[in-house]
Amino acid sequence: LNRVDAGPCTHAYHCSEYHNLDEKLKWMDAHNIQSSVISLANPWLDFMAADEAASFATLLNGDLQTSCVESQGRIFGFGTLPLVENNVNACLGEMDRIHSNSHLVGFILGTRGMGNGLDDPALEPIWEKAAALGLTVFLHPHYGVGMEHFGNAGHALVLGLGFTFETTTMVSRMVLSGIFERHPNLKVLLAHSGGTLPFLAGRLDSCVKNDPHTANRLPKAPSEYLRNLYYDACCYHKAALDCTISFADPDRVMFGTDHPFSIADPQAVYDSMSHLSEETRNGLLRDNAVKILGLPGMQ
């Protein structure tokens, strides 16, 4: 769950920083962060069988709730769903448990779904229930796209490009499938400022409008649905943040860090906001998350 930059670790997910709450709180203190919303790290439970994933999701969500309560207002959580093949009913049950936990404000999802992406019609009950319960769905990449093009660059291009285009591609598919038309109250928060969606939304509109396969699929342009989503501010420079808040409205954007992963750089995120008004910065740094996520005890 938690990672602090405390030296090299050959097997990153085995490091205590991913699961030690004290390490998380120390890292937050070092970067002037009062409260955080945390989750299980990717790849979540994607590799498990259905029954095993269901039991682990319940266990992990209960443990996360306990950790949040014990933190006395410093930690809140996105729960985990057992979203593997043919496991929708287990996910619906887990959503009820997440909703009943005071400090869990939604759940995190990757883009895989049950193996056919998030535009899979079989996932319709999940979107319907999330909207009805008011749970925030935090979408985060893991698998990357275009991996064959990145050459010998370690993880740099995978994380910088593969992840962001994974988000861009899957959310665009969700838009075209009509998910956001059918569920206008569905709260979806996109990691990494939505990948490239704020920048490419106009091009997406034009391409959808002028392709006979998609021209009559939706009553509104894709960008109108994208503007109704929420975005973190974890894009590391002013130009990208300006693009995001100009596209989506500053009230729909909130601070993010990429922590516990090694690329986390809160100071760069702070610096990207330095030119904004005090009111806008306060919204990005605190007020928007409190309002959108409904963080208990912070309103």
Short mmCIF file of C-alpha atoms in Angstrom, two decimals:
data_model
loop_
_atom_site.label_atom_id
_atom_site.label_comp_id
_atom_site.label_asym_id
_atom_site.label_seq_id
_atom_site.Cartn_x
_atom_site.Cartn_y
_atom_site.Cartn_z
CA LEU A 1 0.00 0.00 0.00
CA ASN A 2 2.72 2.46 0.92
CA ARG A 3 6.18 3.25 -0.30
CA VAL A 4 8.78 5.84 0.66
CA ASP A 5 11.94 6.56 -1.28
CA ALA A 6 14.30 5.00 1.27
CA GLY A 7 16.83 3.29 -0.95
CA PRO A 8 16.91 0.60 -3.59
CA CYS A 9 14.83 -2.54 -3.41
CA THR A 10 15.29 -5.32 -5.94
CA HIS A 11 11.74 -6.63 -5.51
CA ALA A 12 9.76 -3.45 -5.00
CA TYR A 13 6.46 -5.01 -3.96
CA HIS A 14 8.23 -6.90 -1.16
CA CYS A 15 9.46 -3.66 0.43
CA SER A 16 7.82 -2.63 3.71
CA GLU A 17 7.03 0.78 2.27
CA TYR A 18 4.19 -0.80 0.28
CA HIS A 19 2.34 -2.01 3.36
CA ASN A 20 3.71 -0.16 6.42
CA LEU A 21 1.38 2.65 7.47
CA ASP A 22 4.04 4.31 9.63
CA GLU A 23 6.28 4.65 6.56
CA LYS A 24 3.41 6.23 4.64
CA LEU A 25 2.76 8.76 7.41
CA LYS A 26 6.46 9.64 7.62
CA TRP A 27 6.54 10.24 3.87
CA MET A 28 3.42 12.41 4.09
CA ASP A 29 4.96 14.45 6.91
CA ALA A 30 8.14 14.96 4.89
CA HIS A 31 6.08 16.39 2.02
CA ASN A 32 3.57 18.45 4.03
CA ILE A 33 0.63 16.18 3.22
CA GLN A 34 -2.08 16.13 5.88
CA SER A 35 -4.28 13.32 4.51
CA SER A 36 -4.10 10.74 1.74
CA VAL A 37 -6.47 8.34 -0.01
CA ILE A 38 -4.62 5.07 -0.54
CA SER A 39 -5.36 1.76 -2.25
CA LEU A 40 -3.95 -1.64 -3.08
CA ALA A 41 -1.17 -1.32 -5.65
CA ASN A 42 -1.54 -2.68 -9.17
CA PRO A 43 -2.02 -5.34 -10.47
CA TRP A 44 -4.55 -5.62 -7.63
CA LEU A 45 -6.18 -9.08 -7.69
CA ASP A 46 -6.07 -9.57 -11.48
CA PHE A 47 -3.92 -12.70 -11.21
CA MET A 48 -6.20 -14.64 -8.84
CA ALA A 49 -8.97 -17.16 -9.38
CA ALA A 50 -12.50 -15.90 -8.74
CA ASP A 51 -13.10 -17.45 -5.29
CA GLU A 52 -9.64 -16.53 -4.06
CA ALA A 53 -10.01 -12.95 -5.30
CA ALA A 54 -13.37 -12.56 -3.55
CA SER A 55 -12.05 -13.68 -0.17
CA PHE A 56 -8.91 -11.56 -0.47
CA ALA A 57 -10.90 -8.46 -1.46
CA THR A 58 -13.02 -8.74 1.67
CA LEU A 59 -9.94 -9.29 3.83
CA LEU A 60 -7.99 -6.41 2.28
CA ASN A 61 -10.88 -3.96 2.44
CA GLY A 62 -11.49 -4.77 6.09
CA ASP A 63 -7.81 -4.28 6.85
CA LEU A 64 -7.76 -0.99 4.94
CA GLN A 65 -10.78 0.29 6.86
CA THR A 66 -9.08 -0.56 10.16
CA SER A 67 -5.88 1.22 9.13
CA CYS A 68 -7.84 4.28 8.06
CA VAL A 69 -9.72 4.51 11.36
CA GLU A 70 -6.52 4.05 13.37
CA SER A 71 -4.86 6.90 11.45
CA GLN A 72 -7.30 9.37 13.06
CA GLY A 73 -8.24 11.22 9.90
CA ARG A 74 -4.97 11.06 8.01
CA ILE A 75 -5.71 8.05 5.79
CA PHE A 76 -8.77 7.18 3.71
CA GLY A 77 -9.09 4.40 1.17
CA PHE A 78 -10.22 3.19 -2.21
CA GLY A 79 -11.30 -0.42 -1.77
CA THR A 80 -10.53 -3.36 -4.03
CA LEU A 81 -12.95 -5.42 -6.10
CA PRO A 82 -12.45 -9.10 -7.03
CA LEU A 83 -12.77 -8.14 -10.70
CA VAL A 84 -11.70 -11.32 -12.45
CA GLU A 85 -13.48 -13.57 -14.93
CA ASN A 86 -17.16 -14.27 -14.23
CA ASN A 87 -17.11 -12.56 -10.84
CA VAL A 88 -19.57 -9.67 -11.20
CA ASN A 89 -21.84 -10.83 -8.37
CA ALA A 90 -18.91 -11.01 -5.96
CA CYS A 91 -17.94 -7.47 -7.01
CA LEU A 92 -21.45 -6.21 -6.31
CA GLY A 93 -21.37 -7.73 -2.84
CA GLU A 94 -17.98 -6.19 -2.15
CA MET A 95 -19.25 -2.80 -3.27
CA ASP A 96 -21.91 -3.00 -0.56
CA ARG A 97 -19.22 -3.74 2.01
CA ILE A 98 -17.07 -0.86 0.75
CA HIS A 99 -20.05 1.47 0.99
CA SER A 100 -20.71 0.37 4.58
CA ASN A 101 -17.16 1.20 5.67
CA SER A 102 -16.84 4.75 6.98
CA HIS A 103 -13.38 5.52 5.58
CA LEU A 104 -13.57 3.80 2.16
CA VAL A 105 -14.78 6.32 -0.41
CA GLY A 106 -14.81 4.18 -3.54
CA PHE A 107 -12.74 1.53 -5.27
CA ILE A 108 -9.78 1.29 -7.60
CA LEU A 109 -9.92 -0.49 -10.96
CA GLY A 110 -7.40 -1.32 -13.64
CA THR A 111 -8.34 -1.29 -17.31
CA ARG A 112 -8.47 -5.07 -17.79
CA GLY A 113 -11.93 -5.63 -16.37
CA MET A 114 -12.71 -9.33 -16.53
CA GLY A 115 -10.35 -9.73 -19.48
CA ASN A 116 -12.31 -7.77 -22.10
CA GLY A 117 -11.77 -4.21 -20.95
CA LEU A 118 -14.01 -1.84 -19.02
CA ASP A 119 -16.44 -1.42 -21.92
CA ASP A 120 -17.43 -5.09 -21.51
CA PRO A 121 -21.28 -5.20 -21.34
CA ALA A 122 -20.98 -7.74 -18.52
CA LEU A 123 -19.72 -4.93 -16.25
CA GLU A 124 -22.91 -2.87 -16.62
CA PRO A 125 -24.21 -3.85 -13.14
CA ILE A 126 -21.00 -2.52 -11.59
CA TRP A 127 -21.37 0.91 -13.18
CA GLU A 128 -25.05 1.03 -12.27
CA LYS A 129 -24.37 0.16 -8.63
CA ALA A 130 -21.38 2.51 -8.30
CA ALA A 131 -23.53 5.39 -9.52
CA ALA A 132 -26.40 4.45 -7.22
CA LEU A 133 -24.15 4.17 -4.15
CA GLY A 134 -22.17 7.31 -4.97
CA LEU A 135 -18.86 5.44 -4.89
CA THR A 136 -15.91 7.01 -6.71
CA VAL A 137 -14.23 4.73 -9.24
CA PHE A 138 -10.49 5.43 -9.42
CA LEU A 139 -9.11 4.18 -12.76
CA HIS A 140 -5.41 3.40 -12.86
CA PRO A 141 -3.28 1.76 -15.60
CA HIS A 142 -1.01 -1.24 -15.19
CA TYR A 143 -0.47 -3.15 -18.45
CA GLY A 144 0.53 -0.37 -20.83
CA VAL A 145 -0.08 -0.11 -24.57
CA GLY A 146 2.43 0.16 -27.39
CA MET A 147 5.04 -1.72 -25.37
CA GLU A 148 6.72 -3.06 -28.49
CA HIS A 149 7.78 0.47 -29.49
CA PHE A 150 9.68 1.50 -26.35
CA GLY A 151 13.06 -0.09 -26.99
CA ASN A 152 15.72 -0.36 -24.31
CA ALA A 153 14.47 2.38 -21.96
CA GLY A 154 13.78 0.42 -18.80
CA HIS A 155 10.45 1.47 -17.35
CA ALA A 156 10.76 5.12 -18.37
CA LEU A 157 8.67 4.98 -21.54
CA VAL A 158 6.35 2.30 -20.16
CA LEU A 159 5.38 4.55 -17.24
CA GLY A 160 5.58 7.82 -19.16
CA LEU A 161 3.76 6.73 -22.31
CA GLY A 162 2.47 3.16 -22.05
CA PHE A 163 0.50 3.82 -18.87
CA THR A 164 -0.92 7.15 -19.95
CA PHE A 165 -2.05 5.84 -23.34
CA GLU A 166 -3.54 2.79 -21.65
CA THR A 167 -5.80 5.15 -19.70
CA THR A 168 -6.49 7.26 -22.77
CA THR A 169 -7.48 4.26 -24.85
CA MET A 170 -9.70 2.52 -22.32
CA VAL A 171 -11.57 5.62 -21.21
CA SER A 172 -12.20 6.49 -24.86
CA ARG A 173 -13.65 3.02 -25.35
CA MET A 174 -15.85 3.53 -22.30
CA VAL A 175 -17.13 6.78 -23.76
CA LEU A 176 -17.91 5.18 -27.12
CA SER A 177 -19.67 2.25 -25.45
CA GLY A 178 -22.17 4.69 -23.91
CA ILE A 179 -21.31 4.01 -20.26
CA PHE A 180 -21.25 7.69 -19.35
CA GLU A 181 -24.38 8.42 -21.36
CA ARG A 182 -26.27 5.69 -19.48
CA HIS A 183 -24.80 6.63 -16.09
CA PRO A 184 -24.33 10.41 -16.00
CA ASN A 185 -23.91 10.37 -12.20
CA LEU A 186 -21.08 7.83 -12.26
CA LYS A 187 -18.06 9.37 -10.50
CA VAL A 188 -14.85 8.32 -12.26
CA LEU A 189 -11.45 9.69 -11.21
CA LEU A 190 -8.62 9.28 -13.72
CA ALA A 191 -5.00 8.83 -12.68
CA HIS A 192 -2.18 10.88 -14.19
CA SER A 193 -4.48 13.73 -15.26
CA GLY A 194 -6.36 11.39 -17.57
CA GLY A 195 -3.34 10.32 -19.57
CA THR A 196 -3.55 12.42 -22.75
CA LEU A 197 -7.33 12.88 -22.81
CA PRO A 198 -7.48 16.62 -21.98
CA PHE A 199 -5.02 17.34 -24.80
CA LEU A 200 -6.52 14.98 -27.39
CA ALA A 201 -10.24 15.46 -26.64
CA GLY A 202 -10.79 17.77 -29.59
CA ARG A 203 -9.12 15.37 -31.99
CA LEU A 204 -11.20 12.52 -30.56
CA ASP A 205 -14.37 14.56 -31.15
CA SER A 206 -13.46 15.17 -34.78
CA CYS A 207 -12.49 11.57 -35.48
CA VAL A 208 -15.66 10.16 -33.89
CA LYS A 209 -17.86 12.67 -35.71
CA ASN A 210 -16.38 11.93 -39.13
CA ASP A 211 -16.16 8.14 -38.97
CA PRO A 212 -19.32 6.32 -40.11
CA HIS A 213 -18.70 3.61 -37.52
CA THR A 214 -19.07 6.10 -34.67
CA ALA A 215 -20.75 9.24 -36.04
CA ASN A 216 -24.23 8.37 -34.75
CA ARG A 217 -23.27 6.34 -31.70
CA LEU A 218 -23.67 9.06 -29.06
CA PRO A 219 -25.96 12.08 -28.65
CA LYS A 220 -23.02 14.24 -27.48
CA ALA A 221 -19.40 14.67 -28.44
CA PRO A 222 -16.89 12.51 -26.50
CA SER A 223 -15.36 15.61 -24.91
CA GLU A 224 -18.64 16.41 -23.17
CA TYR A 225 -18.53 13.08 -21.33
CA LEU A 226 -14.83 13.49 -20.57
CA ARG A 227 -15.48 16.89 -19.00
CA ASN A 228 -17.86 15.19 -16.57
CA LEU A 229 -15.07 12.99 -15.19
CA TYR A 230 -12.55 13.82 -12.47
CA TYR A 231 -8.78 14.06 -12.81
CA ASP A 232 -5.81 14.00 -10.50
CA ALA A 233 -3.16 16.72 -10.89
CA CYS A 234 -0.26 14.29 -11.11
CA CYS A 235 1.24 15.50 -14.40
CA TYR A 236 4.38 17.22 -13.09
CA HIS A 237 4.44 20.46 -15.06
CA LYS A 238 2.44 23.63 -15.53
CA ALA A 239 1.52 23.21 -19.18
CA ALA A 240 -0.11 19.83 -18.61
CA LEU A 241 -1.93 21.01 -15.49
CA ASP A 242 -3.15 24.13 -17.29
CA CYS A 243 -4.49 21.93 -20.07
CA THR A 244 -6.26 19.66 -17.58
CA ILE A 245 -7.95 22.39 -15.53
CA SER A 246 -8.86 24.36 -18.66
CA PHE A 247 -10.47 21.28 -20.15
CA ALA A 248 -12.16 19.73 -17.11
CA ASP A 249 -12.67 22.77 -14.84
CA PRO A 250 -10.43 23.24 -11.78
CA ASP A 251 -13.20 22.03 -9.45
CA ARG A 252 -12.89 18.54 -10.96
CA VAL A 253 -9.13 18.17 -10.41
CA MET A 254 -7.33 17.10 -7.22
CA PHE A 255 -3.79 16.64 -5.94
CA GLY A 256 -2.02 13.32 -6.58
CA THR A 257 1.49 12.00 -6.02
CA ASP A 258 2.13 8.64 -7.77
CA HIS A 259 3.21 7.40 -4.33
CA PRO A 260 4.26 4.72 -3.37
CA PHE A 261 6.04 4.28 -6.70
CA SER A 262 9.57 5.58 -7.20
CA ILE A 263 8.58 8.30 -9.67
CA ALA A 264 6.54 10.14 -7.00
CA ASP A 265 7.62 13.79 -6.87
CA PRO A 266 5.20 15.90 -4.80
CA GLN A 267 7.37 18.99 -5.10
CA ALA A 268 7.03 18.92 -8.88
CA VAL A 269 3.24 18.71 -8.46
CA TYR A 270 3.31 21.64 -6.01
CA ASP A 271 5.49 23.63 -8.42
CA SER A 272 3.07 23.01 -11.29
CA MET A 273 0.39 24.86 -9.28
CA SER A 274 2.51 27.82 -8.20
CA HIS A 275 1.14 30.22 -10.82
CA LEU A 276 -2.51 29.57 -9.99
CA SER A 277 -4.71 31.69 -7.75
CA GLU A 278 -4.86 30.85 -4.05
CA GLU A 279 -8.49 29.76 -4.41
CA THR A 280 -7.66 27.38 -7.25
CA ARG A 281 -4.63 25.96 -5.41
CA ASN A 282 -6.69 25.38 -2.28
CA GLY A 283 -9.21 23.50 -4.36
CA LEU A 284 -6.59 21.33 -6.02
CA LEU A 285 -4.69 20.67 -2.79
CA ARG A 286 -7.63 19.92 -0.50
CA ASP A 287 -11.12 21.26 -1.05
CA ASN A 288 -11.97 19.42 -4.29
CA ALA A 289 -11.01 16.01 -2.90
CA VAL A 290 -12.96 16.63 0.31
CA LYS A 291 -16.06 17.55 -1.67
CA ILE A 292 -15.83 15.02 -4.49
CA LEU A 293 -14.81 12.04 -2.39
CA GLY A 294 -16.87 13.02 0.65
CA LEU A 295 -13.96 12.51 3.04
CA PRO A 296 -15.51 11.95 6.50
CA GLY A 297 -14.64 14.47 9.19
CA MET A 298 -12.99 16.93 6.78
CA GLN A 299 -15.98 18.83 5.37
#
